[in-house]
Amino acid sequence: MDLLEREEGLGTVYERHRLWKLIDRLDEKYRFRSVLETPLGRMSGLSGPNPVRFVSRGIPVVQADPSYRTAQEAARLWRLLRGTVLVTQSEPPLPFRDGAFDIVLSFHGVGQGSDAEKTVRDLYRICGRILLIIQPNESVCHKMGLNKKGGGLPFGHVLRILEQLPGAVVEQGFLDCPPWPDTGFAIKERLPGNVGRRSRVWRWSTLDFLKGEAPSQKTIVRRLSFLEDGFPEKFKSLWAHHRYLVYEIFR
């Protein structure tokens, strides 16, 4: 199946819409003028659609990923959507000048290991205003070993690295807290006889939404967001799939 036509699953669609909601809110507050997203392939499903709000506003958007295949898929996506985005195959240290972008978005971009601090410092270096970092949350599912997808650098470690740099955390919280556990597999894969593969009910794709073919997606996600929007942070700390921080750069 063509990579751009594959089904993402309800979990990824929910996750993407919640990320879009966070980005929308930040952009309404800061009105960013330039954007970098790196890397691109750490959310399951499509690579590239996260900065769609900025593209629709016509501001400069650059995307970078160390994988040639992922970068090419993102470039194909924007051609299909007729969006103007510069997509490049690059890995840290990224080939951009200091403070080049108003906002730098990193979704699961800080892995574990000796290069983690270098990655955070490089994201900081090229960011001129707001750094948005999203990392896996140490949820109940992670602690019970139910999620086999693997994670990145623990959130607290990212904070400790940033505390050494001029700036301040202006917001942090939990993202992607739906009424199902973060199991790391698609629900349809566990249905008897893979009935989900043959049912339109189980087709979930953010590309369908972006092409105007699934306008009800946003409403469905909003109805499923009662845990995320209505429950206390203490609960979300145990259940949410991701944590995020908004870091304002002082230069």
mmCIF file of C-alpha atoms in Angstrom:
data_model
loop_
_atom_site.group_PDB
_atom_site.id
_atom_site.type_symbol
_atom_site.label_atom_id
_atom_site.label_comp_id
_atom_site.label_asym_id
_atom_site.label_seq_id
_atom_site.Cartn_x
_atom_site.Cartn_y
_atom_site.Cartn_z
ATOM 1 C CA MET A 1 0.000 0.000 0.000
ATOM 2 C CA ASP A 2 1.163 3.520 -0.795
ATOM 3 C CA LEU A 3 2.620 5.140 2.324
ATOM 4 C CA LEU A 4 0.353 8.159 1.924
ATOM 5 C CA GLU A 5 -2.768 5.985 1.750
ATOM 6 C CA ARG A 6 -2.136 3.694 4.677
ATOM 7 C CA GLU A 7 -4.476 3.687 7.634
ATOM 8 C CA GLU A 8 -3.128 5.267 10.824
ATOM 9 C CA GLY A 9 -5.604 4.010 13.423
ATOM 10 C CA LEU A 10 -7.807 5.949 15.812
ATOM 11 C CA GLY A 11 -4.987 6.272 18.378
ATOM 12 C CA THR A 12 -2.717 8.143 15.984
ATOM 13 C CA VAL A 13 -5.564 10.279 14.647
ATOM 14 C CA TYR A 14 -6.523 11.270 18.196
ATOM 15 C CA GLU A 15 -2.893 12.008 19.039
ATOM 16 C CA ARG A 16 -2.438 14.155 15.934
ATOM 17 C CA HIS A 17 -5.551 16.243 16.543
ATOM 18 C CA ARG A 18 -4.528 16.870 20.147
ATOM 19 C CA LEU A 19 -1.096 18.009 18.995
ATOM 20 C CA TRP A 20 -2.734 20.289 16.434
ATOM 21 C CA LYS A 21 -4.883 21.786 19.197
ATOM 22 C CA LEU A 22 -1.788 22.550 21.280
ATOM 23 C CA ILE A 23 -0.011 24.087 18.283
ATOM 24 C CA ASP A 24 -3.071 26.182 17.423
ATOM 25 C CA ARG A 25 -3.207 27.587 20.946
ATOM 26 C CA LEU A 26 0.491 28.457 21.016
ATOM 27 C CA ASP A 27 0.344 30.087 17.597
ATOM 28 C CA GLU A 28 -2.647 32.190 18.617
ATOM 29 C CA LYS A 29 -0.570 33.439 21.550
ATOM 30 C CA TYR A 30 2.806 33.986 19.880
ATOM 31 C CA ARG A 31 1.985 34.354 16.153
ATOM 32 C CA PHE A 32 5.115 32.608 14.950
ATOM 33 C CA ARG A 33 6.867 33.792 11.794
ATOM 34 C CA SER A 34 9.106 30.782 11.026
ATOM 35 C CA VAL A 35 8.957 27.101 11.968
ATOM 36 C CA LEU A 36 11.219 24.075 12.131
ATOM 37 C CA GLU A 37 10.041 20.552 12.894
ATOM 38 C CA THR A 38 12.550 17.799 13.543
ATOM 39 C CA PRO A 39 12.426 14.799 13.400
ATOM 40 C CA LEU A 40 9.392 13.760 11.334
ATOM 41 C CA GLY A 41 8.875 10.029 11.737
ATOM 42 C CA ARG A 42 8.439 9.504 15.484
ATOM 43 C CA MET A 43 4.627 9.512 15.419
ATOM 44 C CA SER A 44 3.110 6.438 13.806
ATOM 45 C CA GLY A 45 1.342 6.965 10.519
ATOM 46 C CA LEU A 46 2.045 9.847 8.156
ATOM 47 C CA SER A 47 5.278 11.797 8.316
ATOM 48 C CA GLY A 48 5.013 15.553 7.983
ATOM 49 C CA PRO A 49 1.495 16.895 8.698
ATOM 50 C CA ASN A 50 2.122 18.332 12.187
ATOM 51 C CA PRO A 51 2.794 21.977 11.094
ATOM 52 C CA VAL A 52 -0.279 22.195 8.845
ATOM 53 C CA ARG A 53 -1.530 25.321 10.660
ATOM 54 C CA PHE A 54 1.635 27.209 9.819
ATOM 55 C CA VAL A 55 1.538 26.064 6.209
ATOM 56 C CA SER A 56 -2.058 27.289 5.895
ATOM 57 C CA ARG A 57 -0.914 30.687 7.215
ATOM 58 C CA GLY A 58 1.748 30.877 4.517
ATOM 59 C CA ILE A 59 4.707 31.312 6.860
ATOM 60 C CA PRO A 60 8.075 29.607 6.204
ATOM 61 C CA VAL A 61 8.158 25.990 7.398
ATOM 62 C CA VAL A 62 11.225 23.742 7.338
ATOM 63 C CA GLN A 63 11.213 20.053 8.226
ATOM 64 C CA ALA A 64 14.312 17.951 8.837
ATOM 65 C CA ASP A 65 14.754 14.239 9.407
ATOM 66 C CA PRO A 66 17.826 11.982 9.392
ATOM 67 C CA SER A 67 15.986 9.402 7.264
ATOM 68 C CA TYR A 68 15.928 9.988 3.508
ATOM 69 C CA ARG A 69 12.811 7.841 3.178
ATOM 70 C CA THR A 70 10.934 9.781 5.869
ATOM 71 C CA ALA A 71 11.945 13.133 4.397
ATOM 72 C CA GLN A 72 10.793 12.021 0.948
ATOM 73 C CA GLU A 73 7.451 10.857 2.322
ATOM 74 C CA ALA A 74 6.900 14.246 3.977
ATOM 75 C CA ALA A 75 7.805 16.024 0.743
ATOM 76 C CA ARG A 76 5.286 13.883 -1.146
ATOM 77 C CA LEU A 77 2.620 14.681 1.435
ATOM 78 C CA TRP A 78 3.062 18.434 0.987
ATOM 79 C CA ARG A 79 3.003 18.117 -2.789
ATOM 80 C CA LEU A 80 -0.291 16.260 -2.486
ATOM 81 C CA LEU A 81 -1.682 18.931 -0.151
ATOM 82 C CA ARG A 82 -0.129 21.729 -2.244
ATOM 83 C CA GLY A 83 1.690 23.117 0.735
ATOM 84 C CA THR A 84 4.968 25.014 0.511
ATOM 85 C CA VAL A 85 7.398 23.316 2.896
ATOM 86 C CA LEU A 86 11.156 22.843 2.667
ATOM 87 C CA VAL A 87 11.922 19.243 3.632
ATOM 88 C CA THR A 88 15.530 18.208 4.113
ATOM 89 C CA GLN A 89 17.438 15.126 5.171
ATOM 90 C CA SER A 90 19.474 16.359 8.125
ATOM 91 C CA GLU A 91 20.467 15.209 11.588
ATOM 92 C CA PRO A 92 22.048 16.985 14.581
ATOM 93 C CA PRO A 93 23.964 19.192 14.470
ATOM 94 C CA LEU A 94 21.404 20.743 12.133
ATOM 95 C CA PRO A 95 22.685 23.022 9.329
ATOM 96 C CA PHE A 96 20.837 26.157 10.438
ATOM 97 C CA ARG A 97 22.099 29.381 11.976
ATOM 98 C CA ASP A 98 21.614 30.225 15.656
ATOM 99 C CA GLY A 99 18.114 31.456 16.456
ATOM 100 C CA ALA A 100 16.901 30.797 12.919
ATOM 101 C CA PHE A 101 13.311 29.794 13.799
ATOM 102 C CA ASP A 102 10.578 31.360 15.916
ATOM 103 C CA ILE A 103 9.387 27.933 17.031
ATOM 104 C CA VAL A 104 11.169 24.585 16.951
ATOM 105 C CA LEU A 105 8.942 21.515 17.338
ATOM 106 C CA SER A 106 10.432 18.205 18.418
ATOM 107 C CA PHE A 107 8.131 15.200 18.832
ATOM 108 C CA HIS A 108 10.034 12.318 20.447
ATOM 109 C CA GLY A 109 13.175 13.893 19.070
ATOM 110 C CA VAL A 110 15.378 13.431 22.128
ATOM 111 C CA GLY A 111 16.502 9.840 22.410
ATOM 112 C CA GLN A 112 18.422 8.172 25.198
ATOM 113 C CA GLY A 113 22.182 7.838 25.175
ATOM 114 C CA SER A 114 25.260 9.998 24.974
ATOM 115 C CA ASP A 115 23.883 12.259 22.223
ATOM 116 C CA ALA A 116 20.761 13.319 24.142
ATOM 117 C CA GLU A 117 22.263 16.479 25.624
ATOM 118 C CA LYS A 118 23.814 17.432 22.269
ATOM 119 C CA THR A 119 20.383 17.076 20.643
ATOM 120 C CA VAL A 120 18.666 19.310 23.214
ATOM 121 C CA ARG A 121 21.397 21.931 22.992
ATOM 122 C CA ASP A 122 21.226 21.915 19.178
ATOM 123 C CA LEU A 123 17.428 22.397 19.252
ATOM 124 C CA TYR A 124 17.983 25.273 21.673
ATOM 125 C CA ARG A 125 20.698 26.781 19.471
ATOM 126 C CA ILE A 126 18.559 27.094 16.351
ATOM 127 C CA CYS A 127 15.477 28.280 18.241
ATOM 128 C CA GLY A 128 14.944 32.026 18.461
ATOM 129 C CA ARG A 129 11.827 32.136 20.598
ATOM 130 C CA ILE A 130 9.817 29.026 21.616
ATOM 131 C CA LEU A 131 10.999 25.435 21.879
ATOM 132 C CA LEU A 132 8.211 22.835 22.002
ATOM 133 C CA ILE A 133 9.481 19.428 23.102
ATOM 134 C CA ILE A 134 7.184 16.411 23.418
ATOM 135 C CA GLN A 135 8.480 13.210 24.986
ATOM 136 C CA PRO A 136 6.928 9.909 26.097
ATOM 137 C CA ASN A 137 5.236 9.979 29.481
ATOM 138 C CA GLU A 138 6.164 7.360 32.065
ATOM 139 C CA SER A 139 2.548 6.221 32.243
ATOM 140 C CA VAL A 140 1.055 3.176 33.924
ATOM 141 C CA CYS A 141 1.331 1.258 30.641
ATOM 142 C CA HIS A 142 5.049 2.023 30.366
ATOM 143 C CA LYS A 143 5.686 0.954 33.945
ATOM 144 C CA MET A 144 3.731 -2.279 33.465
ATOM 145 C CA GLY A 145 5.654 -3.034 30.269
ATOM 146 C CA LEU A 146 2.542 -2.977 28.074
ATOM 147 C CA ASN A 147 3.948 -0.458 25.636
ATOM 148 C CA LYS A 148 6.711 -2.022 23.546
ATOM 149 C CA LYS A 149 7.279 0.967 21.235
ATOM 150 C CA GLY A 150 10.222 2.270 23.208
ATOM 151 C CA GLY A 151 10.735 5.786 24.447
ATOM 152 C CA GLY A 152 13.085 8.686 24.530
ATOM 153 C CA LEU A 153 14.983 10.608 27.163
ATOM 154 C CA PRO A 154 12.905 10.896 30.362
ATOM 155 C CA PHE A 155 11.127 14.228 30.647
ATOM 156 C CA GLY A 156 12.942 15.248 33.829
ATOM 157 C CA HIS A 157 16.303 14.818 32.123
ATOM 158 C CA VAL A 158 15.248 17.143 29.300
ATOM 159 C CA LEU A 159 14.250 19.750 31.890
ATOM 160 C CA ARG A 160 17.578 19.472 33.669
ATOM 161 C CA ILE A 161 19.477 20.064 30.418
ATOM 162 C CA LEU A 162 17.393 23.132 29.576
ATOM 163 C CA GLU A 163 17.825 24.539 33.083
ATOM 164 C CA GLN A 164 21.505 25.029 32.227
ATOM 165 C CA LEU A 165 20.592 27.350 29.332
ATOM 166 C CA PRO A 166 19.211 30.917 29.294
ATOM 167 C CA GLY A 167 15.427 30.658 29.173
ATOM 168 C CA ALA A 168 12.420 29.457 31.130
ATOM 169 C CA VAL A 169 9.722 26.822 31.006
ATOM 170 C CA VAL A 170 6.543 28.832 30.422
ATOM 171 C CA GLU A 171 4.230 25.839 30.193
ATOM 172 C CA GLN A 172 4.296 22.096 30.634
ATOM 173 C CA GLY A 173 1.652 19.437 30.716
ATOM 174 C CA PHE A 174 0.343 16.160 29.379
ATOM 175 C CA LEU A 175 -0.717 15.369 25.830
ATOM 176 C CA ASP A 176 -2.642 12.490 24.271
ATOM 177 C CA CYS A 177 -4.754 11.212 27.167
ATOM 178 C CA PRO A 178 -7.542 9.204 25.483
ATOM 179 C CA PRO A 179 -9.901 6.661 27.106
ATOM 180 C CA TRP A 180 -7.682 3.718 26.120
ATOM 181 C CA PRO A 181 -4.216 2.574 27.203
ATOM 182 C CA ASP A 182 -1.052 3.210 25.236
ATOM 183 C CA THR A 183 -0.579 -0.403 24.201
ATOM 184 C CA GLY A 184 1.674 0.095 21.195
ATOM 185 C CA PHE A 185 -0.470 -1.967 18.817
ATOM 186 C CA ALA A 186 -3.500 -1.236 16.631
ATOM 187 C CA ILE A 187 -6.841 -2.419 18.012
ATOM 188 C CA LYS A 188 -7.826 -3.941 14.670
ATOM 189 C CA GLU A 189 -4.807 -6.264 14.877
ATOM 190 C CA ARG A 190 -6.439 -7.963 17.871
ATOM 191 C CA LEU A 191 -9.900 -8.351 16.341
ATOM 192 C CA PRO A 192 -10.993 -11.918 15.395
ATOM 193 C CA GLY A 193 -10.213 -12.637 11.783
ATOM 194 C CA ASN A 194 -8.837 -9.133 11.306
ATOM 195 C CA VAL A 195 -12.410 -7.983 10.680
ATOM 196 C CA GLY A 196 -11.235 -4.407 11.202
ATOM 197 C CA ARG A 197 -9.171 -4.541 8.026
ATOM 198 C CA ARG A 198 -12.340 -5.104 6.008
ATOM 199 C CA SER A 199 -14.489 -2.501 7.724
ATOM 200 C CA ARG A 200 -14.684 1.181 6.768
ATOM 201 C CA VAL A 201 -15.539 1.880 10.412
ATOM 202 C CA TRP A 202 -11.926 1.114 11.294
ATOM 203 C CA ARG A 203 -10.304 3.368 8.693
ATOM 204 C CA TRP A 204 -8.685 6.310 10.421
ATOM 205 C CA SER A 205 -6.376 8.641 8.528
ATOM 206 C CA THR A 206 -5.446 12.264 9.165
ATOM 207 C CA LEU A 207 -4.782 12.536 5.433
ATOM 208 C CA ASP A 208 -8.491 11.916 4.851
ATOM 209 C CA PHE A 209 -9.224 14.825 7.191
ATOM 210 C CA LEU A 210 -6.691 17.141 5.537
ATOM 211 C CA LYS A 211 -8.148 16.329 2.111
ATOM 212 C CA GLY A 212 -11.653 17.160 3.368
ATOM 213 C CA GLU A 213 -12.861 13.561 3.105
ATOM 214 C CA ALA A 214 -13.407 12.974 6.852
ATOM 215 C CA PRO A 215 -14.814 16.225 8.272
ATOM 216 C CA SER A 216 -16.275 14.487 11.341
ATOM 217 C CA GLN A 217 -12.822 13.477 12.638
ATOM 218 C CA LYS A 218 -12.338 16.618 14.697
ATOM 219 C CA THR A 219 -15.762 16.235 16.341
ATOM 220 C CA ILE A 220 -15.086 12.591 17.196
ATOM 221 C CA VAL A 221 -11.727 13.468 18.761
ATOM 222 C CA ARG A 222 -13.341 16.262 20.777
ATOM 223 C CA ARG A 223 -15.912 13.803 22.162
ATOM 224 C CA LEU A 224 -13.133 11.392 23.121
ATOM 225 C CA SER A 225 -11.171 14.120 24.918
ATOM 226 C CA PHE A 226 -13.139 14.105 28.180
ATOM 227 C CA LEU A 227 -10.208 12.623 30.120
ATOM 228 C CA GLU A 228 -7.733 15.068 28.623
ATOM 229 C CA ASP A 229 -9.901 18.146 29.072
ATOM 230 C CA GLY A 230 -11.728 17.335 32.290
ATOM 231 C CA PHE A 231 -9.535 15.277 34.588
ATOM 232 C CA PRO A 232 -6.892 16.591 37.014
ATOM 233 C CA GLU A 233 -3.201 16.656 36.161
ATOM 234 C CA LYS A 234 -2.486 13.976 38.768
ATOM 235 C CA PHE A 235 -4.630 11.487 36.876
ATOM 236 C CA LYS A 236 -3.173 12.485 33.516
ATOM 237 C CA SER A 237 0.330 11.995 34.869
ATOM 238 C CA LEU A 238 -0.525 8.302 35.274
ATOM 239 C CA TRP A 239 -2.429 7.781 32.021
ATOM 240 C CA ALA A 240 -1.344 10.253 29.323
ATOM 241 C CA HIS A 241 0.898 8.967 26.559
ATOM 242 C CA HIS A 242 3.090 12.083 26.269
ATOM 243 C CA ARG A 243 4.401 15.087 28.183
ATOM 244 C CA TYR A 244 5.245 18.425 26.655
ATOM 245 C CA LEU A 245 7.093 21.575 27.627
ATOM 246 C CA VAL A 246 7.096 25.046 26.141
ATOM 247 C CA TYR A 247 10.473 26.696 26.673
ATOM 248 C CA GLU A 248 11.006 30.386 26.000
ATOM 249 C CA ILE A 249 14.507 31.261 24.821
ATOM 250 C CA PHE A 250 16.338 34.239 26.330
ATOM 251 C CA ARG A 251 18.859 35.738 23.913
#
